[in-house]
Tab-separated table of N, CA and C in Angstrom:
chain	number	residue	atom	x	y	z
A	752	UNK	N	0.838	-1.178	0.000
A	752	UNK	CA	0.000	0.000	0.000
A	752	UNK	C	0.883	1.242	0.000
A	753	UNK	N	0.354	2.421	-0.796
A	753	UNK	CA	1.527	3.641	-1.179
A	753	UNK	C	1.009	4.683	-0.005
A	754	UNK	N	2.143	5.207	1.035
A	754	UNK	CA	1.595	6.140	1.695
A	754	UNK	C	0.996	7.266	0.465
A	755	UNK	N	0.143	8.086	1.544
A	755	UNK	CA	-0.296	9.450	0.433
A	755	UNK	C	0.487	10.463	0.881
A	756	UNK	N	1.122	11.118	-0.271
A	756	UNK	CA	2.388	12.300	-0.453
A	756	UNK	C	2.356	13.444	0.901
A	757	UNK	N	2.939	13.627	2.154
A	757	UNK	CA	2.776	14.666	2.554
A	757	UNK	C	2.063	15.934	2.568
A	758	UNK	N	1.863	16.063	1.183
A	758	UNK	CA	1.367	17.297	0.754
A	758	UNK	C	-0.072	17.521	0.920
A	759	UNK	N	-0.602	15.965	0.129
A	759	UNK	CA	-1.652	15.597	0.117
A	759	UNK	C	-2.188	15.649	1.126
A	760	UNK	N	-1.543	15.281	2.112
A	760	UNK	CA	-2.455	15.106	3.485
A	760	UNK	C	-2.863	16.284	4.322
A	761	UNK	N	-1.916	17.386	4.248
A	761	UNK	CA	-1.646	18.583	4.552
A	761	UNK	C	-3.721	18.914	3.740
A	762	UNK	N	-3.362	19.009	2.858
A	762	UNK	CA	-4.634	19.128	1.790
A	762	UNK	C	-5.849	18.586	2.392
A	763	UNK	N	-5.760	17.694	2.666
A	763	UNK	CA	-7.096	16.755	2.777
A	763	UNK	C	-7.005	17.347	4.051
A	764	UNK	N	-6.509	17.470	5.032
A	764	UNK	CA	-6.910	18.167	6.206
A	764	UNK	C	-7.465	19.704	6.280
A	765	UNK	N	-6.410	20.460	5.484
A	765	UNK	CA	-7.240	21.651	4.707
A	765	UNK	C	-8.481	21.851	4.282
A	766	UNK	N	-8.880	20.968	4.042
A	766	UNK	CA	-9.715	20.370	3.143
A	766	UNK	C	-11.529	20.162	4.450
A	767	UNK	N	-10.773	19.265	4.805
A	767	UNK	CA	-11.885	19.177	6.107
A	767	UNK	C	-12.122	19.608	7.144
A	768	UNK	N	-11.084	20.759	7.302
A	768	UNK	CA	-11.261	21.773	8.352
A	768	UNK	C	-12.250	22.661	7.702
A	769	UNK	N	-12.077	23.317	6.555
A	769	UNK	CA	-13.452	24.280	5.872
A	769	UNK	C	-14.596	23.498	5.564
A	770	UNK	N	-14.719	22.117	5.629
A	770	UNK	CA	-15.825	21.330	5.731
A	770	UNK	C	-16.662	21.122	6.785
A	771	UNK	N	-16.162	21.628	8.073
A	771	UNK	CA	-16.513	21.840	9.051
A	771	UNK	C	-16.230	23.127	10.052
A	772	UNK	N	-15.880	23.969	9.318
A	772	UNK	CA	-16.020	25.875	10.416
A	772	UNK	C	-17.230	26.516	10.038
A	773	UNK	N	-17.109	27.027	10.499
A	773	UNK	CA	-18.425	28.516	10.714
A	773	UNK	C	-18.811	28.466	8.988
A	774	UNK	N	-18.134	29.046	8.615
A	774	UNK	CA	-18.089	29.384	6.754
A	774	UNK	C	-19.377	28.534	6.036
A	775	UNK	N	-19.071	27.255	6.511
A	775	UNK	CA	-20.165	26.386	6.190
A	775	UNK	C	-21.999	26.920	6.360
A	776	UNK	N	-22.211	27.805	7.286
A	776	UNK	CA	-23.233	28.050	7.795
A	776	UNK	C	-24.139	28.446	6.698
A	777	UNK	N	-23.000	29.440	5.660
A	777	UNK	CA	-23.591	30.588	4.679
A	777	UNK	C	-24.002	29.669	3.394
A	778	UNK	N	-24.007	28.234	3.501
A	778	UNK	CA	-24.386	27.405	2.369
A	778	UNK	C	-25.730	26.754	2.917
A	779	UNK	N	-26.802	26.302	1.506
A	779	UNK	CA	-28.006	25.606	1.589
A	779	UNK	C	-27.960	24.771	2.851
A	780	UNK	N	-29.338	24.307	3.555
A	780	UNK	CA	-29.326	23.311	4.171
A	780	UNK	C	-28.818	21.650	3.338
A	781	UNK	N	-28.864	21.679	1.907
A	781	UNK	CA	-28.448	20.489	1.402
A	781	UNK	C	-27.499	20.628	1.269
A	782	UNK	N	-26.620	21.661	1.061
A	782	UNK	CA	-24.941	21.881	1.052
A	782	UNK	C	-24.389	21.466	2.291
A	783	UNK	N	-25.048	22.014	3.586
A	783	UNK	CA	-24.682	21.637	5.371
A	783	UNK	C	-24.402	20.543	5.358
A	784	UNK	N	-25.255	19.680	4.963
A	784	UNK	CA	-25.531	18.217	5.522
A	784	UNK	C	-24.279	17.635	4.539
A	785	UNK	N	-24.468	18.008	3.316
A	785	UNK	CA	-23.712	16.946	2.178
A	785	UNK	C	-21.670	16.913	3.092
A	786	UNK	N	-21.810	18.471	2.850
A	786	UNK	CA	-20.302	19.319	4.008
A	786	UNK	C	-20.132	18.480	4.856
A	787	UNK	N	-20.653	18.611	5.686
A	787	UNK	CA	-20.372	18.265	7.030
A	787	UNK	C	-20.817	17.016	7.750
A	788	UNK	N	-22.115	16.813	7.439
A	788	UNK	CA	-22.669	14.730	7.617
A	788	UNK	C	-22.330	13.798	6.445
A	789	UNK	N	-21.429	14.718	5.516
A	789	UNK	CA	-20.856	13.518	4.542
A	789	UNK	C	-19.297	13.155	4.951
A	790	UNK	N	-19.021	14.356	4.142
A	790	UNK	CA	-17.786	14.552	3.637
A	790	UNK	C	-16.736	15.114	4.611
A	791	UNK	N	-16.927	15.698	6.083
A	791	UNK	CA	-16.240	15.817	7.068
A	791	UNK	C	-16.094	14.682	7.929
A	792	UNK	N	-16.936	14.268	8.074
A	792	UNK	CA	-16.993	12.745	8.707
A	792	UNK	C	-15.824	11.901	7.926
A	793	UNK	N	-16.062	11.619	7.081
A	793	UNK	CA	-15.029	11.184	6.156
A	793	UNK	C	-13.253	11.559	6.635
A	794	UNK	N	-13.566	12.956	6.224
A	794	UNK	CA	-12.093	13.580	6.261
A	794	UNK	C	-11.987	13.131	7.738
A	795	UNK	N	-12.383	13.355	8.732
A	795	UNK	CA	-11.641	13.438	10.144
A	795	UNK	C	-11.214	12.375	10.683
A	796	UNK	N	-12.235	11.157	9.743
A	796	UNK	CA	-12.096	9.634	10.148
A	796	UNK	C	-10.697	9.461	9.568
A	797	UNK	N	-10.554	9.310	8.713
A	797	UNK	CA	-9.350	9.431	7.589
A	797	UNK	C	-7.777	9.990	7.983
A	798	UNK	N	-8.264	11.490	8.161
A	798	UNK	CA	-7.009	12.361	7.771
A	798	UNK	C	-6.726	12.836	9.291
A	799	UNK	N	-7.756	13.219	9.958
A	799	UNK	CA	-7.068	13.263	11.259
A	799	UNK	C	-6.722	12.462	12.478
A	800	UNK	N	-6.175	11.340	11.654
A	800	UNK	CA	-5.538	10.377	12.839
A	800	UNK	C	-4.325	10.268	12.890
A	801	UNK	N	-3.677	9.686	14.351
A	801	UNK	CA	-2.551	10.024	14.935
A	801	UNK	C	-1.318	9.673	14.145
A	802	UNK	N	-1.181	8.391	12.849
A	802	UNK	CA	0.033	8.599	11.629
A	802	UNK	C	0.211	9.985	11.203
A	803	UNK	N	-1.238	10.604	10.283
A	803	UNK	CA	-1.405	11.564	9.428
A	803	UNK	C	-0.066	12.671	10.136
A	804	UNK	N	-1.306	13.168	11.801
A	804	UNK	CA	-0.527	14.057	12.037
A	804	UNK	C	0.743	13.891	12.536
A	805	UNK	N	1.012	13.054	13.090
A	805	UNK	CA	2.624	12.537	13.772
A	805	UNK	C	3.706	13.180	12.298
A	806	UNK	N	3.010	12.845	10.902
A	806	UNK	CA	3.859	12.626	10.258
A	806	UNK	C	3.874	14.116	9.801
A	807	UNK	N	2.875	15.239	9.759
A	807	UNK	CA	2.897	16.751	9.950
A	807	UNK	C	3.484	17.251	10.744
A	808	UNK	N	3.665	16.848	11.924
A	808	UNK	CA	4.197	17.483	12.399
A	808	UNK	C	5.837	17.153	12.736
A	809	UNK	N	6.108	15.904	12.302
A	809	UNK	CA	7.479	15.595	12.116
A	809	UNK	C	8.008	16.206	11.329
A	810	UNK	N	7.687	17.013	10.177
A	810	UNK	CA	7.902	17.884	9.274
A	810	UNK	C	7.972	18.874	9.218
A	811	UNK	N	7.744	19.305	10.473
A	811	UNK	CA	7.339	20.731	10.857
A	811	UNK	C	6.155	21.788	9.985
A	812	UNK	N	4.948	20.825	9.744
A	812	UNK	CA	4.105	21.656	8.616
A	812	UNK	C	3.082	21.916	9.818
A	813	UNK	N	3.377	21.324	11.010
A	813	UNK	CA	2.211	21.661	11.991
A	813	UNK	C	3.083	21.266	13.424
A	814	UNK	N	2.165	22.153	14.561
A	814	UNK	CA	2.875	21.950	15.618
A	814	UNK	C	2.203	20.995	16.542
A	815	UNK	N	2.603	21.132	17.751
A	815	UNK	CA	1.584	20.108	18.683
A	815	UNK	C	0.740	20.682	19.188
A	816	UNK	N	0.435	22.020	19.404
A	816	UNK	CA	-0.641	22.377	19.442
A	816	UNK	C	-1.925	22.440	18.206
A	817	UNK	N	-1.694	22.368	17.280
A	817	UNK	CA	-2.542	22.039	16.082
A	817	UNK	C	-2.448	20.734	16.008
A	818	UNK	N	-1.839	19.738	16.072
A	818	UNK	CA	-2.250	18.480	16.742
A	818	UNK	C	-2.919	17.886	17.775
A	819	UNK	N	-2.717	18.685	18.632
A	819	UNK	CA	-4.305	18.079	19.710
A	819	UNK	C	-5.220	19.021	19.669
A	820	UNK	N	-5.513	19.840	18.987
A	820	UNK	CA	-6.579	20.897	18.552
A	820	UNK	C	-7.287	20.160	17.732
A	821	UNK	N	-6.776	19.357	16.254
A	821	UNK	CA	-7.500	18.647	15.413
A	821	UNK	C	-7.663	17.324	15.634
A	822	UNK	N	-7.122	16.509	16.899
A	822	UNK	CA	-7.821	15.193	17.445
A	822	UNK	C	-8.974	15.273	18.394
A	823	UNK	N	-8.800	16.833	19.199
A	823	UNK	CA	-9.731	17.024	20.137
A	823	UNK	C	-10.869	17.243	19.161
A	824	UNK	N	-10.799	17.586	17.966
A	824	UNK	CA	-11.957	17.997	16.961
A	824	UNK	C	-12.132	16.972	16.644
A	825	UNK	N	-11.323	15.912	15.581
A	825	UNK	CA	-11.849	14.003	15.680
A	825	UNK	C	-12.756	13.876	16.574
A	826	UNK	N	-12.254	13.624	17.544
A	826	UNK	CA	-13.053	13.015	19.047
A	826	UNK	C	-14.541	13.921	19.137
A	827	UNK	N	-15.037	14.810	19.109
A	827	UNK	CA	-16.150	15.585	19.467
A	827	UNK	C	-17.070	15.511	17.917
A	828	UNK	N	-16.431	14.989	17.006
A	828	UNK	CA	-17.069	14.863	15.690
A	828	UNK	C	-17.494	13.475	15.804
A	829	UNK	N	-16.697	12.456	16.688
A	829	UNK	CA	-17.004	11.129	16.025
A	829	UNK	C	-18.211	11.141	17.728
A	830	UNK	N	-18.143	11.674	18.725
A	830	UNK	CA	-19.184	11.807	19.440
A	830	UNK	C	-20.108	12.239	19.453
A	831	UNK	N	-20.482	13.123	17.980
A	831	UNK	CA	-21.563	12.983	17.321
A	831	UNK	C	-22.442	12.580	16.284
A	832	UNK	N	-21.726	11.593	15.734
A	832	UNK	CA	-21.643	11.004	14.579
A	832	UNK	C	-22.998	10.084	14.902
A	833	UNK	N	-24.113	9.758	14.092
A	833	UNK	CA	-25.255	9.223	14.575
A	833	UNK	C	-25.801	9.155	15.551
A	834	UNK	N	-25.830	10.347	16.541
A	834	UNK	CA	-26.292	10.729	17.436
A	834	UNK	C	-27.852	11.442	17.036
A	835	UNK	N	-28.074	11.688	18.050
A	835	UNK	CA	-29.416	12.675	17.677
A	835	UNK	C	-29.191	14.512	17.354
A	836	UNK	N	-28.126	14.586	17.284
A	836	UNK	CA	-27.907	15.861	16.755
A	836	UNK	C	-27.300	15.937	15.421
A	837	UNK	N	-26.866	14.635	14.785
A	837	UNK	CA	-26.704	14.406	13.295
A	837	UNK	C	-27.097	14.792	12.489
A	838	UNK	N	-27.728	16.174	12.001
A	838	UNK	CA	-29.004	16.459	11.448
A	838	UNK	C	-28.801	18.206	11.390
A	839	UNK	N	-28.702	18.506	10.033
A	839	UNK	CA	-28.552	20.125	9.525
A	839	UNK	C	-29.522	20.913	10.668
A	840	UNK	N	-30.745	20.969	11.309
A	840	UNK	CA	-30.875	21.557	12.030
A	840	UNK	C	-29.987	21.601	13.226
A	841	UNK	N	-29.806	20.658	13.736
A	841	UNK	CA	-28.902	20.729	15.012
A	841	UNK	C	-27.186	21.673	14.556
A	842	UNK	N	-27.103	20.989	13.147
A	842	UNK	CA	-25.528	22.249	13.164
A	842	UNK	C	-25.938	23.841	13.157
A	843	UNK	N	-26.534	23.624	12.927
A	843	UNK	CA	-26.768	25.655	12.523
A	843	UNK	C	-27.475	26.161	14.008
A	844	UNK	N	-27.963	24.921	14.791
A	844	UNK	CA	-28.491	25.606	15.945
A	844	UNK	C	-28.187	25.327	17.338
A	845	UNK	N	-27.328	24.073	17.521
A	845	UNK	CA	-26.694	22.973	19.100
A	845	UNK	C	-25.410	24.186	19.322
A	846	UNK	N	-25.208	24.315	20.592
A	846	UNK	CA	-23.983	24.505	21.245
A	846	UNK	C	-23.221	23.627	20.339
A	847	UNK	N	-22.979	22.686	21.178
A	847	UNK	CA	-21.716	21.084	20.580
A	847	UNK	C	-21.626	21.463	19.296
A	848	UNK	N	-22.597	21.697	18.226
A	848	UNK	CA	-21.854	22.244	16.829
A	848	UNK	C	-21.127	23.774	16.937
A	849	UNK	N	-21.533	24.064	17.711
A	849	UNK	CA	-20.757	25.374	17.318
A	849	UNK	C	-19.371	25.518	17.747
A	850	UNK	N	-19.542	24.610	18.971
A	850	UNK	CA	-17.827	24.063	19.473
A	850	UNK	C	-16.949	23.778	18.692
A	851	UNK	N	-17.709	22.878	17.714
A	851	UNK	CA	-17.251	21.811	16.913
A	851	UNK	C	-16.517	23.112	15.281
A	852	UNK	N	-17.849	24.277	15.203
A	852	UNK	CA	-17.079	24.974	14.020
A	852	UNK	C	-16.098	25.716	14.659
A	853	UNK	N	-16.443	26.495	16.071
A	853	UNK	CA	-14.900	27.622	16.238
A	853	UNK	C	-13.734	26.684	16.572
A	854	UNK	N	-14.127	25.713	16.889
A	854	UNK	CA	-12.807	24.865	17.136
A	854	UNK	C	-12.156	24.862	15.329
A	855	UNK	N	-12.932	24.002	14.745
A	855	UNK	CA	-12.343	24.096	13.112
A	855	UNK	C	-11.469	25.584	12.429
A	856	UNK	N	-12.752	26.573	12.840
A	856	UNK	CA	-12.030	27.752	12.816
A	856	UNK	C	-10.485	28.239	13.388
A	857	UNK	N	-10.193	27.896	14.280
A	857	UNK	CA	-9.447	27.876	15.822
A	857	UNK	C	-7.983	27.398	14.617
A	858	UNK	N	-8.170	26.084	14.527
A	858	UNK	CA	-7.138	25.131	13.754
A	858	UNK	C	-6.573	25.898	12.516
A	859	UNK	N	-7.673	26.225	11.708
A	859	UNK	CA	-7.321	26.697	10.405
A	859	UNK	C	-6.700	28.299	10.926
A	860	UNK	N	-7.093	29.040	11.958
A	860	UNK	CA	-6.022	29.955	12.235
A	860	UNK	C	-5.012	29.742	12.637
A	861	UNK	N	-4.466	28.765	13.439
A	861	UNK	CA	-3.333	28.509	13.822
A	861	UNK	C	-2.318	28.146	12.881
A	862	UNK	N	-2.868	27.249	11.719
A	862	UNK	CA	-2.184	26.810	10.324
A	862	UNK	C	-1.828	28.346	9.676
A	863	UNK	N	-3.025	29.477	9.284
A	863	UNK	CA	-2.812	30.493	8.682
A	863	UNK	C	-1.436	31.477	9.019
A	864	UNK	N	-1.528	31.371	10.525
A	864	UNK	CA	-0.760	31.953	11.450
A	864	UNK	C	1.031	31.597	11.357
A	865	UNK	N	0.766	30.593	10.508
A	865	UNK	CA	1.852	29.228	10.577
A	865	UNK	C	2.519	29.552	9.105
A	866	UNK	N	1.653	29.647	8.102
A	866	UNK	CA	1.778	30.063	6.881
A	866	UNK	C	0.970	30.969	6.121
A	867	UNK	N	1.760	32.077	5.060
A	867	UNK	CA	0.765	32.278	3.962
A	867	UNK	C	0.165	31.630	3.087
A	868	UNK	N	-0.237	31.969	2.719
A	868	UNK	CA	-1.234	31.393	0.925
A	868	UNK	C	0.182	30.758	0.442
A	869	UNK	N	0.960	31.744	-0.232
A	869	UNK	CA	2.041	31.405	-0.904
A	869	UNK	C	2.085	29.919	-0.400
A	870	UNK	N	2.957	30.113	0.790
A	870	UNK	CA	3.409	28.722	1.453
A	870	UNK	C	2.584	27.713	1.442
A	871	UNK	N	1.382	27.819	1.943
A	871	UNK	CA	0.842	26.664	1.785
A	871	UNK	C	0.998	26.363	0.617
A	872	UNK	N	0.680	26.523	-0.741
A	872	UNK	CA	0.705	26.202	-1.744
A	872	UNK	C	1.578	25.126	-1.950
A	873	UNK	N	3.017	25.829	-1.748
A	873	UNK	CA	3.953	25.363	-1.627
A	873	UNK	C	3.728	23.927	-0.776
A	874	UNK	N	3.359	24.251	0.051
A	874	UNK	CA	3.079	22.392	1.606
A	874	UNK	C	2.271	21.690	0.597
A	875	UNK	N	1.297	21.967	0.435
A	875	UNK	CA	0.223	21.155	-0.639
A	875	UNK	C	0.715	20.483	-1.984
A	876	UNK	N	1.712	20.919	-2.397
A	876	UNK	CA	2.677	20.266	-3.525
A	876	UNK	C	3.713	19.114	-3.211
A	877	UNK	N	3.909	19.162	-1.953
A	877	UNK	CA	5.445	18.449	-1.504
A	877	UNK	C	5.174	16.823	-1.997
């Protein structure tokens, strides 16, 4: 089996952090759900586990504080994962989701903070 390129992963985490922040709010209720009860679920199952980031941050593309920022976000995503708040009303209106977006938010500033545009670009290629 071929690991996936550094870069990539950097990406796909990119990727599912705006699949799940605030930002999301300003899209359809069928956009919410598809976002965030599809396709974030996905990503966090996936991309934010402890290889992915061990291997980000061995690289220095992330620190350890953006490492237990985006497992503490895993963990509170997969504790709602077919729950009874699973459900586009509950994101746009539960506490626990909103945790769940400023935390996302939270991450993707700390990355921004970490790098420009430029750079990332650059991380996303490696």
């Amino acid at each position: 089996m071929q690991t996936i390129p550094i870069g990539k992963s950097f990406e796909l985490i990119l990727d599912t952090l705006s699949q799940c922040g605030s930002d999301i709010l300003k899209l359809s209720d069928e956009m919410i759900g598809y976002y965030v009860l599809e396709e974030c679920i996905i990503g966090a199952t996936s991309f934010f586990n402890k290889f992915t980031l061990e291997r980000l941050e061995s690289a220095g593309i992330i620190d350890s504080e953006i490492s237990e920022k985006t497992t503490s976000l895993q963990r509170k995503l997969m504790n709602l994962d077919n729950s009874d708040l699973w459900n586009v009303q509950s994101i746009k209106n539960n506490p626990k989701w909103k945790e769940i977006m400023d935390l996302s938010d939270e991450i993707k500033e700390l990355i921004y903070r970490k790098w420009n545009d430029e750079e990332i670009v650059y991380l996303v290629a490696l």
